[in-house]
Coordinates of C-alpha atoms and ligand atoms in Angstrom, one line a residue:
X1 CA -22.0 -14.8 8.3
X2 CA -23.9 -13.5 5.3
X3 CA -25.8 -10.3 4.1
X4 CA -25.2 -7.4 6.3
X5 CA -28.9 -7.3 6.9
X6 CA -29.0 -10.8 8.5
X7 CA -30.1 -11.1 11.9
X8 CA -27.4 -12.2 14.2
X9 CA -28.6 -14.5 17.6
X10 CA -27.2 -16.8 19.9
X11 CA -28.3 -19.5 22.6
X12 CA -26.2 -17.6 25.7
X13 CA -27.0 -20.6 27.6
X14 CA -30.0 -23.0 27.9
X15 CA -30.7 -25.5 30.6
X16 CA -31.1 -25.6 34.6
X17 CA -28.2 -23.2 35.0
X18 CA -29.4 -20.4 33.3
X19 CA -31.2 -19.5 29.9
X20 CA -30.7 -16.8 27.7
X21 CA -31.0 -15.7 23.8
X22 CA -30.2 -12.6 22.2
X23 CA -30.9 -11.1 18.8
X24 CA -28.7 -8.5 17.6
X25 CA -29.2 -6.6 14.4
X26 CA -25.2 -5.0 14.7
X27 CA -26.4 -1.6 16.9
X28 CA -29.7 -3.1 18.6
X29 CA -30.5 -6.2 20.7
X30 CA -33.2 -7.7 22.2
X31 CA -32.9 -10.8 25.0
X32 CA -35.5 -13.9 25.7
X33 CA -34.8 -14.4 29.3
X34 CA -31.6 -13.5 31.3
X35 CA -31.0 -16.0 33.5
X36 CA -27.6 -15.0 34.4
X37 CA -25.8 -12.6 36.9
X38 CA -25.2 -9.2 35.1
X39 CA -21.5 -10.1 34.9
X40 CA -21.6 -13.4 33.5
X41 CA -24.5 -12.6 31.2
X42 CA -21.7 -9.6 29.8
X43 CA -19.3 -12.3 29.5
X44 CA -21.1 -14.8 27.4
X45 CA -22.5 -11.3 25.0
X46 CA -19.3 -10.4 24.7
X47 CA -18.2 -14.2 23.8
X48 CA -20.4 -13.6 20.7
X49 CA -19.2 -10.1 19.9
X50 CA -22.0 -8.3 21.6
X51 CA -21.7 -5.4 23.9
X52 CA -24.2 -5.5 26.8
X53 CA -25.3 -1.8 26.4
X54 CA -26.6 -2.5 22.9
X55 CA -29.5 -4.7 24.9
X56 CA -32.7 -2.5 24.6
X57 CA -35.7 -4.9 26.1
X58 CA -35.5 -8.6 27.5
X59 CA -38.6 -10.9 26.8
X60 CA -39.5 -13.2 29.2
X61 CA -40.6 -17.2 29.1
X62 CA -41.6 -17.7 32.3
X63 CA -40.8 -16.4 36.1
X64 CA -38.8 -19.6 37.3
X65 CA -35.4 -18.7 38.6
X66 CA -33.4 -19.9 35.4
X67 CA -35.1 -18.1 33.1
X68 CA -35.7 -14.8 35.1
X69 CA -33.6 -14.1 37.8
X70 CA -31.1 -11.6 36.6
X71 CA -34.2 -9.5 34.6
X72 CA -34.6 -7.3 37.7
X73 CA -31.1 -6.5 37.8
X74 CA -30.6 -5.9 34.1
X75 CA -33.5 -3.5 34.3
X76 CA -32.1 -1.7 36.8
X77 CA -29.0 -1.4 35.2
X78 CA -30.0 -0.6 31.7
X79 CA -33.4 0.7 32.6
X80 CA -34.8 -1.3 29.6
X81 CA -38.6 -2.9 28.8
X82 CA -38.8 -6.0 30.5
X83 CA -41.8 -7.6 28.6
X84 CA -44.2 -10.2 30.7
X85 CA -47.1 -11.5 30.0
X86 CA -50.0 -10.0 32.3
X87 CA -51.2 -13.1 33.5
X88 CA -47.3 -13.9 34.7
X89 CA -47.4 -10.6 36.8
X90 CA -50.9 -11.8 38.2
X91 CA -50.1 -15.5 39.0
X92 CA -47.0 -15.6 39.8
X93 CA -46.9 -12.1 41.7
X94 CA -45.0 -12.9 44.9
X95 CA -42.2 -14.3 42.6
X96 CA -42.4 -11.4 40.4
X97 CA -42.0 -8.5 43.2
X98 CA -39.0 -9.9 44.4
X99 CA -37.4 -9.2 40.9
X100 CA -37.6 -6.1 41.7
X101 CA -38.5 -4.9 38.4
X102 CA -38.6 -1.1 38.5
X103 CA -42.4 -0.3 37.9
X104 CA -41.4 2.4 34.7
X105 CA -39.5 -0.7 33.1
X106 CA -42.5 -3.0 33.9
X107 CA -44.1 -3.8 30.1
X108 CA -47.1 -5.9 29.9
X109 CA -47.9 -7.6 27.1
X110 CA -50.7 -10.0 25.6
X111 CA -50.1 -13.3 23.7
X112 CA -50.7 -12.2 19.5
X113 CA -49.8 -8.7 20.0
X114 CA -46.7 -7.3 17.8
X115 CA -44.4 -4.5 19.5
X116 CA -41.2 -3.4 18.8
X117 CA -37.9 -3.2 20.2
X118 CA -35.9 -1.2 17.7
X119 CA -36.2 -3.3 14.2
X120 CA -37.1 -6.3 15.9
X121 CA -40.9 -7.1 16.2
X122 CA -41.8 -9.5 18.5
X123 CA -44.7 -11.4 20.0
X124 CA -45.5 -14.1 22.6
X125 CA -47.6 -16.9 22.6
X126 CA -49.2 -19.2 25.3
X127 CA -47.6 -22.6 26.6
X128 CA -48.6 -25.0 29.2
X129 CA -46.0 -24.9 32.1
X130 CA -46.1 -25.0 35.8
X131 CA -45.7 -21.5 35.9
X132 CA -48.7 -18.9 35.7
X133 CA -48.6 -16.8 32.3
X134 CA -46.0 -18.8 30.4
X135 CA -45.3 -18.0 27.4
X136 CA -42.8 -18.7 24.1
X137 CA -41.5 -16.1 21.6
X138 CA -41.4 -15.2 18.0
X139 CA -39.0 -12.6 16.6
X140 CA -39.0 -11.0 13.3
X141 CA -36.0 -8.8 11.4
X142 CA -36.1 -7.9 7.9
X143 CA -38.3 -11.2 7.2
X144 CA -36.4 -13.6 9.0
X145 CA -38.7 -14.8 11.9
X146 CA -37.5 -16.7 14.7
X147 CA -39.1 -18.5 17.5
X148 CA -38.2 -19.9 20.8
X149 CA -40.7 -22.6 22.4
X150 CA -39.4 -23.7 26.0
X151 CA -40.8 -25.0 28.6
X152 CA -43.7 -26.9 27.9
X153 CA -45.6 -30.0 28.5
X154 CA -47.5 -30.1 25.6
X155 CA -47.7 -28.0 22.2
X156 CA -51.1 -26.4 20.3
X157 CA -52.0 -26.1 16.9
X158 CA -51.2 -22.4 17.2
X159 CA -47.6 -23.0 17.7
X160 CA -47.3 -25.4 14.9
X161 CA -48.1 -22.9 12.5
X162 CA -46.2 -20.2 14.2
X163 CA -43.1 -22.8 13.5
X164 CA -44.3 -23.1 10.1
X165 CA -43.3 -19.8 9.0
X166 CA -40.4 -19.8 10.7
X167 CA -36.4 -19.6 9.7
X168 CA -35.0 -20.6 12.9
X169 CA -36.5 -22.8 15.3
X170 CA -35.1 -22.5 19.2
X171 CA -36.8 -26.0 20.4
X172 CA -37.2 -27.6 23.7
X173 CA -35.6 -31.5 23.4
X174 CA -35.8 -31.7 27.8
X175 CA -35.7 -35.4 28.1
X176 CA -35.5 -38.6 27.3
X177 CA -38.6 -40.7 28.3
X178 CA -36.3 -43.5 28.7
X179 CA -34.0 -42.1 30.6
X180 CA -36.3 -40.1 32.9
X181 CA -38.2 -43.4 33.7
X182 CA -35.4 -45.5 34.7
X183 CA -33.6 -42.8 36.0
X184 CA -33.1 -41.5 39.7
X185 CA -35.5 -38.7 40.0
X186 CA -38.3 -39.1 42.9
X187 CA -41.5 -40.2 41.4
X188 CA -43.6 -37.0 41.4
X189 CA -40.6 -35.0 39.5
X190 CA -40.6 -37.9 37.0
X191 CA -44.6 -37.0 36.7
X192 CA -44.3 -33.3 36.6
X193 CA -41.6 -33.6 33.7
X194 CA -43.9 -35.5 31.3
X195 CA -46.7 -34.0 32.6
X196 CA -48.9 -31.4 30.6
X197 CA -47.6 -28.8 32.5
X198 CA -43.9 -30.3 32.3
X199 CA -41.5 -30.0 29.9
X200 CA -41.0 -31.2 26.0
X201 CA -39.2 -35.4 25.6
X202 CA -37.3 -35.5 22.6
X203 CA -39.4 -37.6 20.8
X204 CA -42.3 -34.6 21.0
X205 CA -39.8 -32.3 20.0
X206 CA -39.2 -34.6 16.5
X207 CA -43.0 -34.5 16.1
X208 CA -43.5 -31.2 17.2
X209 CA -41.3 -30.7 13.7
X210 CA -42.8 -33.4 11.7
X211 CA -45.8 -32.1 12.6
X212 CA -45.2 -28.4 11.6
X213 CA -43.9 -29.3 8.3
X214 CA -40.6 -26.7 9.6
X215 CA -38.5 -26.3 6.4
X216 CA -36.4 -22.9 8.0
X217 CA -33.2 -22.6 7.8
X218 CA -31.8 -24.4 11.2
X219 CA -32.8 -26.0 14.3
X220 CA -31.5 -25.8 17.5
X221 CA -32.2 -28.4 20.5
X222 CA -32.5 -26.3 23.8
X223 CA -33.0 -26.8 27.7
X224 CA -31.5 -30.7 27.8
X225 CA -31.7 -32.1 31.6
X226 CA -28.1 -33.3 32.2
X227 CA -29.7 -36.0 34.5
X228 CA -32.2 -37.3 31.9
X229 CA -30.7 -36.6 28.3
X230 CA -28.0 -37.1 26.7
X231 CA -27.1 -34.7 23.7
X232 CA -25.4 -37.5 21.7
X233 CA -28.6 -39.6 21.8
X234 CA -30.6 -36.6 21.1
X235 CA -27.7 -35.9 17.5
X236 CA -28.6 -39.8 16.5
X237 CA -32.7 -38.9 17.0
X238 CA -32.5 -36.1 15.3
X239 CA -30.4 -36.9 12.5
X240 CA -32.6 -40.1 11.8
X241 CA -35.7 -38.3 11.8
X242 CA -34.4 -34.2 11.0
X243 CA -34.1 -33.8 7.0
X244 CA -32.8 -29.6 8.5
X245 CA -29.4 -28.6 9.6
X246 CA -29.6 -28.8 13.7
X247 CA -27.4 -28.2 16.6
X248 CA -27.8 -30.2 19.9
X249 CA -27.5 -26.8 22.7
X250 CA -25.7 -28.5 25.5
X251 CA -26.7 -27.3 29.0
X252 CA -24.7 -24.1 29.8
X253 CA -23.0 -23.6 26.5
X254 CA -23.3 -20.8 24.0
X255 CA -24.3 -21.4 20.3
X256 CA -24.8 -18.5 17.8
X257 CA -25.2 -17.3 14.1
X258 CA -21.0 -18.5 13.6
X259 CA -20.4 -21.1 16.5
X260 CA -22.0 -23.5 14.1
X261 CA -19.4 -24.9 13.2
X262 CA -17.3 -24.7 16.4
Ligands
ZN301 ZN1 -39.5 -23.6 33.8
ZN302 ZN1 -36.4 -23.9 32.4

């Protein structure tokens, strides 16, 4: 690890079975999605040295089950922020009440608009996903800025430059195209995946970071299929085409600031 003031983070888990990231400054930390039961998202904290009471607000990507499904239980546990974006809360409002979200830990927020949670300050921005009001996150401590793009079909000219300026890049590598073609997925899945509204192939995630011009400090490849990736493919990609230290995020696994080098 180095300077005391460097902002600590982890991948607690990316992929169908559950996705979560937390940022931790040493007293304060702030989650992108919870995913997880209360318990195991306390075990895979505490597997990076993080106490779950330190968590004071948990961001959220998007309402589908692996990215939000423990947030109402978290909030009622903690009785933190959970931040959404509005639109989430009015599209997708049958999934959201069942959340159960109490309403004073209900905070809505816009895509572009800074807030704080402790010394982090954070912001979301829009994606295209089959899920209303998605959105990805960017995180700043002490000028380090980080930023987390999931769960999206296809990426803007907005994001690119958000990526730009940042240290760490949490990117979605979702699938092979080969592999989802030829594989055994039921047509319209194969469609929804690629689709606009689907999720990022690993050859738009290398362009995504050609195209930024990223020169942070690390990459990491998040939300692999199981069925249509494979995160040794993905390594040889990446390290043909990457010029920046990256980590392939296998599905379920953690991955933080020192499990670099595991
Ligand atoms: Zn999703
Ligand atoms: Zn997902």
């Amino acid at each position: 690890m180095g300077g005391e003031l460097m902002v600590r983070y982890a991948v607690l888990g990316s992929g169908s079975s559950g996705n979560s990231y937390v940022f931790f400054d040493g007293t304060t930390s702030v989650l992108v999605d919870q995913g997880f039961s209360v318990v195991e998202l306390q075990r895979r904290l505490a597997s990076v040295g993080i106490d779950l009471c330190t968590v004071s607000g948990v961001c959220v990507t998007h309402l589908h089950p692996d990215h939000a499904k423990g947030v109402g239980v978290l909030a009622r546990k903690l009785r933190i922020p959970v931040y959404l974006h509005t639109k989430m809360v009015e599209q997708e409002s049958v999934v959201f009440e069942k959340l159960g979200i109490p309403q004073e830990c209900i905070a809505l927020v816009q895509p572009g608009v800074a807030f704080s949670v402790g010394p982090f300050t954070l912001a979301c921005f829009e994606t295209t996903h089959d899920s209303g009001g998605s959105v990805g996150w960017h995180i700043t401590y002490d000028g380090t800025t980080l930023m987390v793009l999931t769960d999206t079909g296809s990426y803007t000219s907005e994001q690119l430059g958000l990526a730009k300026k940042s240290d760490i890049l949490f990117l979605e590598a979702n699938y092979d195209a080969t592999m989802l073609r030829t594989g055994p997925y039921p047509l319209y899945l194969k469609n929804r995946i690629s689709g606009l509204y689907g999720h990022l192939s690993n050859d738009q995630a290398m362009q995504f970071i050609q195209e930024s011009e990223f020169c942070g400090e690390h990459v990491y490849f998040i939300h692999l299929s199981t069925t249509n990736n494979n995160p040794t493919l993905l390594s040889e990609v990446a390290l043909s085409q990457v010029k920046i230290p990256f980590t392939v995020c296998e599905k379920g696994k953690c991955y933080g600031w020192d499990t670099e080098n595991p």
